[in-house]
mmCIF file of C-alpha atoms and ligand atoms in Angstrom:
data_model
loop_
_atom_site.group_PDB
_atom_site.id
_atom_site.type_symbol
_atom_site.label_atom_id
_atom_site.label_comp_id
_atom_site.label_asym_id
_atom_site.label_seq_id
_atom_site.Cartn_x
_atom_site.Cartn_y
_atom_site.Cartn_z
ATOM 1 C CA UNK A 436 -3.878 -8.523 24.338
ATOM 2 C CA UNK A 437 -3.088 -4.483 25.018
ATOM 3 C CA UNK A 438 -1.692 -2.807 22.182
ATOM 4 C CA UNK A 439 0.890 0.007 23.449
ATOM 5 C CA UNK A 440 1.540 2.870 21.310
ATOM 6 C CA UNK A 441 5.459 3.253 21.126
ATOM 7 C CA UNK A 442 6.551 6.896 21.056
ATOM 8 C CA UNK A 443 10.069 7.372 19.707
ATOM 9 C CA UNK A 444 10.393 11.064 20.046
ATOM 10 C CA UNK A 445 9.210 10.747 23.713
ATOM 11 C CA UNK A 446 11.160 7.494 24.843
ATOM 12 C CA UNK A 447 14.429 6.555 23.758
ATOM 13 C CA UNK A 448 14.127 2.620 24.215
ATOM 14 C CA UNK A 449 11.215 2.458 21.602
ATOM 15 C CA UNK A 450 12.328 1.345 18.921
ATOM 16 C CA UNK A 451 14.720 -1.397 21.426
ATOM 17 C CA UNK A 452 11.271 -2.306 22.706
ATOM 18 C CA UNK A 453 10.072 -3.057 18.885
ATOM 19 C CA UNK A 454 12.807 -5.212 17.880
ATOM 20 C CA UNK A 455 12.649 -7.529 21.013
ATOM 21 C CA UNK A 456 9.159 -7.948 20.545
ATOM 22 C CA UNK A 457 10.285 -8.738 16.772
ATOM 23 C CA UNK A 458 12.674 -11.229 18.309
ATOM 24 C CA UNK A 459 10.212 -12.820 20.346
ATOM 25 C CA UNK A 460 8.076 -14.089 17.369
ATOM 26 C CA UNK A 461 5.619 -11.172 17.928
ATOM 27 C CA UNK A 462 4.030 -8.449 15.402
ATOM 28 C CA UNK A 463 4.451 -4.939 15.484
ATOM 29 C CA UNK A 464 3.060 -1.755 13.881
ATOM 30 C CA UNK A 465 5.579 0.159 11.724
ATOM 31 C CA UNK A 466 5.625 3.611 9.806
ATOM 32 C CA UNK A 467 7.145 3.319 6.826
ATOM 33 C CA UNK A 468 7.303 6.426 4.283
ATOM 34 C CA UNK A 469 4.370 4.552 2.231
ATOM 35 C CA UNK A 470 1.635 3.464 4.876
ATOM 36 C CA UNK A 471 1.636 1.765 8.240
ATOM 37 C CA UNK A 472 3.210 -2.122 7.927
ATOM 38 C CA UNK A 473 2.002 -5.172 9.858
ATOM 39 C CA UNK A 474 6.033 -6.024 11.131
ATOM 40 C CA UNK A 475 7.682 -9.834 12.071
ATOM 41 C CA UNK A 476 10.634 -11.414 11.643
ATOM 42 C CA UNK A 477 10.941 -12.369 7.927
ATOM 43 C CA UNK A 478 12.824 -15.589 8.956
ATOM 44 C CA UNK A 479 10.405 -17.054 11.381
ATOM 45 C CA UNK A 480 7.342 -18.764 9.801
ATOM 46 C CA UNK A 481 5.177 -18.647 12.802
ATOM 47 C CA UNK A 482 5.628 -15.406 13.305
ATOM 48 C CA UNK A 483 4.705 -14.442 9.834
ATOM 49 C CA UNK A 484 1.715 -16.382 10.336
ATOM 50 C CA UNK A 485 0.289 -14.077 13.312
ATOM 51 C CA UNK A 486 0.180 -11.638 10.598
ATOM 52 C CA UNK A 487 -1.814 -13.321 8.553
ATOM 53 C CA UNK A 488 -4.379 -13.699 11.088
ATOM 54 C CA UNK A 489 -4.082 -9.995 12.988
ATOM 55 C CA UNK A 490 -4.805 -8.731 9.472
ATOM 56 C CA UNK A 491 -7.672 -11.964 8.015
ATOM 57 C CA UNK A 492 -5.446 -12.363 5.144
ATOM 58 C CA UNK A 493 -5.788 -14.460 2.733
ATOM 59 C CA UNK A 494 -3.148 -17.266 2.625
ATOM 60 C CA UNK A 495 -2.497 -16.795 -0.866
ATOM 61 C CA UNK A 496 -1.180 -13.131 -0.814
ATOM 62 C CA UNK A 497 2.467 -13.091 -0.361
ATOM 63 C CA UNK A 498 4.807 -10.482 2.236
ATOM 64 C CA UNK A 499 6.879 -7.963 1.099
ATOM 65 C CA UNK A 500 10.259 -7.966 2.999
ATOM 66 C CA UNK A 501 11.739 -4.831 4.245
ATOM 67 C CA UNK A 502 15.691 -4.762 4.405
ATOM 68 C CA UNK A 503 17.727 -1.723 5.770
ATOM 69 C CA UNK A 504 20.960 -2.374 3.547
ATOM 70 C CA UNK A 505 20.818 -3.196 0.422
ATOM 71 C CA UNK A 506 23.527 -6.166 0.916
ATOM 72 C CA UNK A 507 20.987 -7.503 3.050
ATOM 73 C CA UNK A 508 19.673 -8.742 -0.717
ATOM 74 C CA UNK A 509 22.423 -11.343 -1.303
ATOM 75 C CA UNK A 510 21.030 -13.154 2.072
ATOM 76 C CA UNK A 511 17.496 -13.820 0.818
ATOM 77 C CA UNK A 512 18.214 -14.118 -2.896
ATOM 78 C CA UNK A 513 20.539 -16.470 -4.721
ATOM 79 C CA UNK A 514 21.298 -14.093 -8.005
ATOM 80 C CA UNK A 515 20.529 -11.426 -7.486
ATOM 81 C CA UNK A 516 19.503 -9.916 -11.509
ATOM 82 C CA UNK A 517 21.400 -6.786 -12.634
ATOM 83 C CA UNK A 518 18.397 -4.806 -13.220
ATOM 84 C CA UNK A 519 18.090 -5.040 -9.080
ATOM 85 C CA UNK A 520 21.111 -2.978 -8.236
ATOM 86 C CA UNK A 521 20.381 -0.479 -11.514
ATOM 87 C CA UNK A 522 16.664 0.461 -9.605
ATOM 88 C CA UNK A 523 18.122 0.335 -6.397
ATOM 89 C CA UNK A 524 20.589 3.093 -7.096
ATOM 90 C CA UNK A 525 17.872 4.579 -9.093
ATOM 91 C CA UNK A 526 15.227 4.574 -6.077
ATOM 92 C CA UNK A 527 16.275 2.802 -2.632
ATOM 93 C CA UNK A 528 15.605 3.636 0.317
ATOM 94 C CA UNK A 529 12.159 4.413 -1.362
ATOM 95 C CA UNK A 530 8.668 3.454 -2.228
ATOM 96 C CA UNK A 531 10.003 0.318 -4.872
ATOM 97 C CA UNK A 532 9.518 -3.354 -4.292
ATOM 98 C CA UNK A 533 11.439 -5.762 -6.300
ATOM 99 C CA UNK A 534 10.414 -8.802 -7.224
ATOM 100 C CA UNK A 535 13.422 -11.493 -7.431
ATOM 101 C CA UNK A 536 14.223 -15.215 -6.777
ATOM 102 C CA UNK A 537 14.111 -16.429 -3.315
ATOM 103 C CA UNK A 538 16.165 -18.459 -1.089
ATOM 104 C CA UNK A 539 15.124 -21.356 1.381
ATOM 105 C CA UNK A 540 15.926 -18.855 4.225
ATOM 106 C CA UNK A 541 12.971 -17.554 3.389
ATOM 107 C CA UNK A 542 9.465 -19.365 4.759
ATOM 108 C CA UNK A 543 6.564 -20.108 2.990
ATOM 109 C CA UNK A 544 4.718 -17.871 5.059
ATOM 110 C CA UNK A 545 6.203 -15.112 3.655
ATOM 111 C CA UNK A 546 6.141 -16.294 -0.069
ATOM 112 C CA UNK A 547 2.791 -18.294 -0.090
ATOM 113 C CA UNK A 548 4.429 -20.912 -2.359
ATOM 114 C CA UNK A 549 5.868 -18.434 -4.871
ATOM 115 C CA UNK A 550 9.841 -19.311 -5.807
ATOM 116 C CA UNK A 551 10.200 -15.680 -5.857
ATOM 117 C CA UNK A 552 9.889 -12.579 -2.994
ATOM 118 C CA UNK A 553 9.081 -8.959 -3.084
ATOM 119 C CA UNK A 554 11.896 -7.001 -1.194
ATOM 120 C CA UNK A 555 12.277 -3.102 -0.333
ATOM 121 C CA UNK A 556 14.319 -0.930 1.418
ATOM 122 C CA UNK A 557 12.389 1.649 2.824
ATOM 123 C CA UNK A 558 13.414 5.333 3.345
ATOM 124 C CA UNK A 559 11.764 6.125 6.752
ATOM 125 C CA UNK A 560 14.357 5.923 9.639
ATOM 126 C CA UNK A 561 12.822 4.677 11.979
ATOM 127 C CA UNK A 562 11.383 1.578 9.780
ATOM 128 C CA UNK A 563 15.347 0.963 8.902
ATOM 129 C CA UNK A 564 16.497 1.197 12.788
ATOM 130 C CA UNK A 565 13.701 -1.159 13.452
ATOM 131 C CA UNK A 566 15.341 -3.845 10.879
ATOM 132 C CA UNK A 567 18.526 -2.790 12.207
ATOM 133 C CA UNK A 568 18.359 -3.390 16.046
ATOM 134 C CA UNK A 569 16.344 -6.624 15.140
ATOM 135 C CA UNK A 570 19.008 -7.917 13.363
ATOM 136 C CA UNK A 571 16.189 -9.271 10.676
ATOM 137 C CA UNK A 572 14.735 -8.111 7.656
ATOM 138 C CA UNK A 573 11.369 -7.594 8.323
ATOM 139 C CA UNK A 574 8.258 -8.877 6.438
ATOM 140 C CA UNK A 575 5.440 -6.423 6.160
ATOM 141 C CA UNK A 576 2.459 -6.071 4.676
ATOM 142 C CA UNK A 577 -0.261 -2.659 5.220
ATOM 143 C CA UNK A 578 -1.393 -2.232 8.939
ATOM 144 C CA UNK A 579 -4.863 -2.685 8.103
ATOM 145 C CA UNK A 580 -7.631 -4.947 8.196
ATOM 146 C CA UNK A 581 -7.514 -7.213 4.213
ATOM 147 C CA UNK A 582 -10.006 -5.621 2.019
ATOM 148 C CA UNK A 583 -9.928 -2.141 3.991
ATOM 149 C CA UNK A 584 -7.737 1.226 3.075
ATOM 150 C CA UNK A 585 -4.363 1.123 3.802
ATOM 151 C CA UNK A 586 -3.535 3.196 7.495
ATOM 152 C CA UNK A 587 -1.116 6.152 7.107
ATOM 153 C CA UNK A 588 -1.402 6.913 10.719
ATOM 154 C CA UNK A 589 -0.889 5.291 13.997
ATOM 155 C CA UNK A 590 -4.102 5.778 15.255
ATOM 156 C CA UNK A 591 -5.626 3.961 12.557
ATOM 157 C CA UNK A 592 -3.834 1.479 12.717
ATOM 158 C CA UNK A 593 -4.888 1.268 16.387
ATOM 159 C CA UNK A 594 -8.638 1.168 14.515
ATOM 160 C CA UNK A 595 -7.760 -1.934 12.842
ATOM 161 C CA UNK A 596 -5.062 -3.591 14.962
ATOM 162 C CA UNK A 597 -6.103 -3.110 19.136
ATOM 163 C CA UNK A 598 -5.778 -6.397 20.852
ATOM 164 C CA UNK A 599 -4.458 -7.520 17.906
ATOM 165 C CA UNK A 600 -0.701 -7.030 18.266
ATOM 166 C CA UNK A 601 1.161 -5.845 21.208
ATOM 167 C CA UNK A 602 2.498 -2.813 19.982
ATOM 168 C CA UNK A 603 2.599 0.293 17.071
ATOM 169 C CA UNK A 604 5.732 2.528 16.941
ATOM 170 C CA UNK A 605 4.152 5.822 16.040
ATOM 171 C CA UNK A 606 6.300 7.669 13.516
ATOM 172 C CA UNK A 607 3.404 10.364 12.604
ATOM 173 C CA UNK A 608 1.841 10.259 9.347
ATOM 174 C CA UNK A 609 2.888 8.945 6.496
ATOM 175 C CA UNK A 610 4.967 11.039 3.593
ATOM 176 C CA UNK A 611 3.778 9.231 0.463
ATOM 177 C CA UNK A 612 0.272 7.938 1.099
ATOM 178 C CA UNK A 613 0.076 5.548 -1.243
ATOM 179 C CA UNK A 614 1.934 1.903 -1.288
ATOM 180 C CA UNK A 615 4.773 1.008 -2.787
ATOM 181 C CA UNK A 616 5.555 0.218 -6.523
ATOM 182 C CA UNK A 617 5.912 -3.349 -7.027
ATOM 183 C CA UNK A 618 7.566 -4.915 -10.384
ATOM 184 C CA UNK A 619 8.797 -7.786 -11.040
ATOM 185 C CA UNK A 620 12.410 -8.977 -12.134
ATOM 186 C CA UNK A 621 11.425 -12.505 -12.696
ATOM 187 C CA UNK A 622 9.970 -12.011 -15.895
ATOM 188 C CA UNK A 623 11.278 -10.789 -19.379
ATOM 189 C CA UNK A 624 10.770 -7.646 -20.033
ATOM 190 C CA UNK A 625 10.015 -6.624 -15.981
ATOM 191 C CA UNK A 626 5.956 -6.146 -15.909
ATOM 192 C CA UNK A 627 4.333 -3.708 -13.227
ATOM 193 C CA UNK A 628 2.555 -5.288 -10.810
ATOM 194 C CA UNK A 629 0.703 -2.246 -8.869
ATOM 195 C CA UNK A 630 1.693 1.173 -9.416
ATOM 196 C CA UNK A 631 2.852 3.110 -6.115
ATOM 197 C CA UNK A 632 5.458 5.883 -5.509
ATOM 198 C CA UNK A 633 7.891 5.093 -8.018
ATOM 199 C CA UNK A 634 5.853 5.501 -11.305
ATOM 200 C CA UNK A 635 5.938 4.307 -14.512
ATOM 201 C CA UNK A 636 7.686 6.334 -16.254
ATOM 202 C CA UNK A 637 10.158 6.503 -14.035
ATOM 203 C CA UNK A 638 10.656 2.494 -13.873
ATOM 204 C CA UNK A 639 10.886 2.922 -17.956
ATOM 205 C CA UNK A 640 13.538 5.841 -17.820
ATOM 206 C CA UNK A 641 16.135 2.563 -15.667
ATOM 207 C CA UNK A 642 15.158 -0.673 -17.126
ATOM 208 C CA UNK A 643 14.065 0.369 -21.107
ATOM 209 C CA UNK A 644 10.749 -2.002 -21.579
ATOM 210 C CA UNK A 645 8.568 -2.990 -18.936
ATOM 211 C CA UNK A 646 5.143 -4.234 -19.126
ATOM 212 C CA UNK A 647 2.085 -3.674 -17.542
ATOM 213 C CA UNK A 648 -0.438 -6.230 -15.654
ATOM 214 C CA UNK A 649 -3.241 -6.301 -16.968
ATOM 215 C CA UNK A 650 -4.598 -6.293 -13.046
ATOM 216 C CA UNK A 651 -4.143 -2.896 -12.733
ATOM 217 C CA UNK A 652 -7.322 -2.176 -14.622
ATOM 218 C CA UNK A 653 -9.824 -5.031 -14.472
ATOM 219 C CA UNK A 654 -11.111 -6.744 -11.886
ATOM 220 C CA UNK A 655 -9.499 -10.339 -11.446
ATOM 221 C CA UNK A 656 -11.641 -13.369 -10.680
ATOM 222 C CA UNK A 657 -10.987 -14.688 -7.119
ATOM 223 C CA UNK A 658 -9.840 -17.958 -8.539
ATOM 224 C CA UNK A 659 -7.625 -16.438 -11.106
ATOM 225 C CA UNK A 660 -3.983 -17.015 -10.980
ATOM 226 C CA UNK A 661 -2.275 -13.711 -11.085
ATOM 227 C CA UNK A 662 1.593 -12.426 -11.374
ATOM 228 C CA UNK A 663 0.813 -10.482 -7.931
ATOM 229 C CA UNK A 664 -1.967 -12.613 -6.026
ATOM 230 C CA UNK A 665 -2.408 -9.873 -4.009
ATOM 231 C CA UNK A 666 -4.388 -8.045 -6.854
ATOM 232 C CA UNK A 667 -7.004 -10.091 -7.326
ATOM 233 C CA UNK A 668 -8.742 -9.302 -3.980
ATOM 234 C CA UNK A 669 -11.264 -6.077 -3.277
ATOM 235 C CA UNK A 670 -8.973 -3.511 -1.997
ATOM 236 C CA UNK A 671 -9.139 -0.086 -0.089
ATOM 237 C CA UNK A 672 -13.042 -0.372 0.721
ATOM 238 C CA UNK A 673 -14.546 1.780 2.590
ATOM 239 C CA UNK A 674 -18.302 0.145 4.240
ATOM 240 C CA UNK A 675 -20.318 1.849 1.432
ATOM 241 C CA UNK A 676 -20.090 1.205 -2.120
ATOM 242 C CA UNK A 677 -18.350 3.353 -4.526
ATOM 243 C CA UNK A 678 -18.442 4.836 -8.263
ATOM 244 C CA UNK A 679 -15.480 6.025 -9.460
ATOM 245 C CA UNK A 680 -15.996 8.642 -12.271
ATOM 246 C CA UNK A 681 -13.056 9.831 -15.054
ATOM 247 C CA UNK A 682 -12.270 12.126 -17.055
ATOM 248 C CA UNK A 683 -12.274 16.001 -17.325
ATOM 249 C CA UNK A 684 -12.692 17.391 -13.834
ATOM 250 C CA UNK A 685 -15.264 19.620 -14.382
ATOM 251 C CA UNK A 686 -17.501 16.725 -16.093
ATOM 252 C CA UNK A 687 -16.745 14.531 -14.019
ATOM 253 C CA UNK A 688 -18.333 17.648 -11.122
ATOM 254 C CA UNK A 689 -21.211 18.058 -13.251
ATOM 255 C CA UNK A 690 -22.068 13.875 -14.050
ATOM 256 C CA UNK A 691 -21.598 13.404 -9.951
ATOM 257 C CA UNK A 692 -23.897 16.747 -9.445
ATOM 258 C CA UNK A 693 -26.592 14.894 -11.243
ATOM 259 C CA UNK A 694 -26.349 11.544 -10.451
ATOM 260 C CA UNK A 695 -25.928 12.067 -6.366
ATOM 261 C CA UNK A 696 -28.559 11.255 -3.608
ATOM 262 C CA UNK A 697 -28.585 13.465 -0.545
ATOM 263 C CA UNK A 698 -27.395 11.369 2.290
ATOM 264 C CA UNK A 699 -24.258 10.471 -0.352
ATOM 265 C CA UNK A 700 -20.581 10.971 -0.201
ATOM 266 C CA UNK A 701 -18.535 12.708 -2.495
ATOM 267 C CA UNK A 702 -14.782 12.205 -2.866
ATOM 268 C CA UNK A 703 -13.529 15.190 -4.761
ATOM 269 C CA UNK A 704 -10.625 17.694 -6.091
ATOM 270 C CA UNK A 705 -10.626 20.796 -3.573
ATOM 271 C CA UNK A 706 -11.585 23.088 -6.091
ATOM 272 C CA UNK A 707 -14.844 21.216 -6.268
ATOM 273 C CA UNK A 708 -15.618 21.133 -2.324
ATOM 274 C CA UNK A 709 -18.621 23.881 -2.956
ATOM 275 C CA UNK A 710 -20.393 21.677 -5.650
ATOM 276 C CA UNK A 711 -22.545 19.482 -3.826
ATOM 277 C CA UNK A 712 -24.596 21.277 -0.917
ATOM 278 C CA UNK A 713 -25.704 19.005 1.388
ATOM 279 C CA UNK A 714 -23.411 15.638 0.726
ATOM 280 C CA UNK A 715 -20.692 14.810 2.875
ATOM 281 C CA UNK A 716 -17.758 15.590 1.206
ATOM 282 C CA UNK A 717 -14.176 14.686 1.608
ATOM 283 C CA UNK A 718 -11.715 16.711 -0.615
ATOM 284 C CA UNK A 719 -7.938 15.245 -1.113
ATOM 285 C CA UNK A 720 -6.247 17.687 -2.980
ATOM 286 C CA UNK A 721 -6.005 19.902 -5.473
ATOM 287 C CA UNK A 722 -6.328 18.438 -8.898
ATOM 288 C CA UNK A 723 -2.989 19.388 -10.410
ATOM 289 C CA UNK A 724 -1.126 18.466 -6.829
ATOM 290 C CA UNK A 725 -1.071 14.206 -6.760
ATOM 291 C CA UNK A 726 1.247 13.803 -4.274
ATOM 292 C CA UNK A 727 -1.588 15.367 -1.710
ATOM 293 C CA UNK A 728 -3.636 12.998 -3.650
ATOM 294 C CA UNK A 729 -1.555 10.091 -2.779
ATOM 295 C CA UNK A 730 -0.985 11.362 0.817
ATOM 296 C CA UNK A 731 -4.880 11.692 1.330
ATOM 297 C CA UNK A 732 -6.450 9.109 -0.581
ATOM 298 C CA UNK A 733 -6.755 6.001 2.294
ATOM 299 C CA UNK A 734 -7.560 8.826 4.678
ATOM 300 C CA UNK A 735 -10.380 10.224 3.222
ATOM 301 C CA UNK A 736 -11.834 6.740 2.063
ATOM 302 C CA UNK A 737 -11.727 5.760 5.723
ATOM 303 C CA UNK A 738 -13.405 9.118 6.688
ATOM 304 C CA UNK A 739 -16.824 8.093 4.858
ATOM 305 C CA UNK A 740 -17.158 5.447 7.148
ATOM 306 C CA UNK A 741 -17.661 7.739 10.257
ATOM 307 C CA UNK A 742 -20.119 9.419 8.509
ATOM 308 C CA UNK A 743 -22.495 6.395 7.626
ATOM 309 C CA UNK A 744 -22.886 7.448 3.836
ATOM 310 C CA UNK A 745 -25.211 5.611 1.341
ATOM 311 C CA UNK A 746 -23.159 5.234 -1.782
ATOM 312 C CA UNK A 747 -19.567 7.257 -2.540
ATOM 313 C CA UNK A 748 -19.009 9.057 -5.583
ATOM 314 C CA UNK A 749 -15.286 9.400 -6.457
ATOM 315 C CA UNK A 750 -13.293 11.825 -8.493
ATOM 316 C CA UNK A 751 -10.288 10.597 -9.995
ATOM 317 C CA UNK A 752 -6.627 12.334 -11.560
ATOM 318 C CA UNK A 753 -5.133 10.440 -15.000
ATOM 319 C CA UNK A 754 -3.237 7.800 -15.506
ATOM 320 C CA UNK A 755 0.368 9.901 -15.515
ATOM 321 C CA UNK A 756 2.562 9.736 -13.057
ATOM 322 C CA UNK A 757 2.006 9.511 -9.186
ATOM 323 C CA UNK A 758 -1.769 9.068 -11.204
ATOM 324 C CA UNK A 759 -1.633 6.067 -12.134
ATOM 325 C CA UNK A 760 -1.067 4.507 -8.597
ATOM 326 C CA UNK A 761 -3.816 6.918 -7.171
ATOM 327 C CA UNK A 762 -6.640 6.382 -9.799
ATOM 328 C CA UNK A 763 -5.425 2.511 -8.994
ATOM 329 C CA UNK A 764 -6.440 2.790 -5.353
ATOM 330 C CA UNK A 765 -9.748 4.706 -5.887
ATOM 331 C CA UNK A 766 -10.540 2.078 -8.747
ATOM 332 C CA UNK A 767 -9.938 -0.816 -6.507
ATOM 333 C CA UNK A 768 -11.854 0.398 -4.109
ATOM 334 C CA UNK A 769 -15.057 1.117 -6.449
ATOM 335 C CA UNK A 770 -14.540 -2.668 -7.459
ATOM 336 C CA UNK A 771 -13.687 -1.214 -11.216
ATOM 337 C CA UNK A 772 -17.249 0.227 -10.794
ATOM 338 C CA UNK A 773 -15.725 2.694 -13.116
ATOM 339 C CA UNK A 774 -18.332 5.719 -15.278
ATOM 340 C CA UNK A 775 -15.880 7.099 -17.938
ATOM 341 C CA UNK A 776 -17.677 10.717 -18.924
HETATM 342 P P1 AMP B 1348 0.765 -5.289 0.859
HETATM 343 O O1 AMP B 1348 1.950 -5.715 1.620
HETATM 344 O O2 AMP B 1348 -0.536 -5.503 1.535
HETATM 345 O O3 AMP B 1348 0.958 -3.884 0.398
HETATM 346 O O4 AMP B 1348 0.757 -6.199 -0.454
HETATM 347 C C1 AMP B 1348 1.951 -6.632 -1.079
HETATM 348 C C2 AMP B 1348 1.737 -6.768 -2.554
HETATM 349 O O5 AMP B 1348 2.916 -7.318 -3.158
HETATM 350 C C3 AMP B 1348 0.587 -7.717 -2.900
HETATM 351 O O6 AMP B 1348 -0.116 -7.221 -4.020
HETATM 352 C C4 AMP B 1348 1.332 -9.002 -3.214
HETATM 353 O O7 AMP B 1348 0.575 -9.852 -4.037
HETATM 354 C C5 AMP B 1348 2.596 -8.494 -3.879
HETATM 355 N N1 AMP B 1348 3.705 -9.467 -3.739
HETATM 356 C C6 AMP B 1348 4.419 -9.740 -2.629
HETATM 357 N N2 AMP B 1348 5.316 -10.729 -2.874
HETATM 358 C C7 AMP B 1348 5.150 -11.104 -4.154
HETATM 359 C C8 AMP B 1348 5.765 -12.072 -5.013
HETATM 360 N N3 AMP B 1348 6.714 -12.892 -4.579
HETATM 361 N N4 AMP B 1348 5.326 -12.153 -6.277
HETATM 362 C C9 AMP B 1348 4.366 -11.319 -6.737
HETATM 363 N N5 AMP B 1348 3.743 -10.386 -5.974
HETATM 364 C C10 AMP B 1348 4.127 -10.264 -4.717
HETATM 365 MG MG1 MG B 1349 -2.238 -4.004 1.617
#
């Protein structure tokens, strides 16, 4: 199969050309303000399924499904819970999945079994006219190959996807970087499933309590049943191993300065770039500035791979904020292969 690039700003029938492809059962690349999603019709089980197998996922990780209104919500979930419509006005269209009951509209493609399904409404335009002209919410997951970063640009999900799918509507890169915040509304109080662009605190400051999986700092056992099954699988991987090192900045320099073989990789802070003569190194941001961070995370990851590194040595910001979701992604990458200094 050819995979065409779809250029919006260049042709006007685009994004017409998405949605009947939607319509026809197929799967489509789409930019959301997150990362790149894996697009079919949320109602049609067989076309779920072709995601599933563009992306080797396993069958146990559920779909999140992308809406473009937020009445859309009543049509996929029979009660909808009152904490939905507080964090909706709070942070929709935005990086925020909720997890509520489902209906039988949708298939168990989408839910993998689960009685419940993750729905967002995201804020990039062109993912809503997508869901719009379709007529269908839109079930999603990342536009890359399971186990490897997410893709924040078109091009890589070309990388992962070419004769794949048929098509990716390029909207540039991605604004956030980083997925989206998933909780869940089906348990008392809510619980944090994987950290993303809404943070913590910010969930806290809406709905009072809300808990925190344990999954978002230990690895989880393959057989393991888990609130988001997603979590349990290696994530984010780039071809060579990682160490993920935290704490102070400038210890965590000086521990990587010593511990670092030449032909290595180093994933750093840009004020650390001059630090380790003749590694290959891959800065993504300043240290104080996460939302580069979280923009430039997946992209440097991938970058090591070009460069045929040995072992990667990672940097890592704090748990606050946009920091937890970051220091999440590098984690899951490293396997939890975590050096605390
Ligand atoms: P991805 O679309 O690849 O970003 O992954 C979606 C994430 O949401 C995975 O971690 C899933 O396990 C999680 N997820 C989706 N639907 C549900 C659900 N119904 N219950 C719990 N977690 C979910
Ligand atoms: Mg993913």
């Amino acid at each position: 199969m050819k995979t065409n690039i779809l250029y919006p700003q260049q042709d006007k029938n685009a994004v017409k050309t998405a949605a009947e492809l939607i319509l026809q059962g197929e799967v489509v690349g789409m930019p959301t303000e997150t990362v790149y999603g894996l697009a079919a019709n949320a109602l049609d089980g067989s076309a779920v399924a072709k995601i599933f197998h563009a992306k080797g996922r396993p069958q146990d990780n559920p779909l999140i499904v992308h809406i473009a209104d937020f009445d859309q919500i009543y049509e996929l979930c029979p009660a909808v819970p009152p904490q939905a419509k507080m964090l909706a006005e709070a942070f929709w269209p935005g990086p925020l999945t909720m997890i509520v009951p489902k209906n039988s509209r949708i298939p168990d493609e989408v839910s993998c079994g689960l009685d419940t399904v993750g729905i967002r409404l995201p804020a990039h335009p062109l993912a809503r006219d997508l869901i719009r002209v379709a007529g269908v919410p839109l079930a999603a997951p990342s536009a890359n190959t399971s186990g490897r970063p997410s893709t924040t640009t078109a091009e890589h999900v070309l990388r992962d996807m070419e004769g794949k799918i048929p098509a990716i509507l390029d909207g540039g890169p991605c604004g956030v970087g980083v997925e989206s915040t998933v909780v869940t509304l089906a348990l008392d109080p809510p619980r944090l499933l994987r950290p993303g662009g809404v943070t913590l605190e910010q969930l806290r400051r809406v709905l009072g309590k809300v808990e925190v999986d344990r999954a978002l700092f230990e690895a989880i056992g393959e057989d393991a049943r888990v609130s988001a099954p997603g979590m349990k699988y290696r994530h984010y991987a780039p071809k060579a191993p990682v160490t993920v090192v935290c704490g102070n900045p400038q210890k965590t320099a000086e521990y990587i300065k010593q511990h670092v073989g030449n032909a290595d990789g180093v994933l750093c802070f840009d004020e650390y770039r001059a630090c380790f003569p003749g590694c290959v190194v891959e800065c993504f941001g300043a240290q104080t500035d996460l939302a580069a961070q979280a923009r430039e995370v997946f992209d440097r990851l991938r970058a090591f791979d070009d460069a045929d590194v040995r072992w990667i040595w990672a940097q890592c910001p704090s748990d606050e904020g946009l920091g937890l979701a970051i220091a999440n992604r590098i984690k899951k990458a490293a396997g939890f292969a975590v050096v605390e200094v």
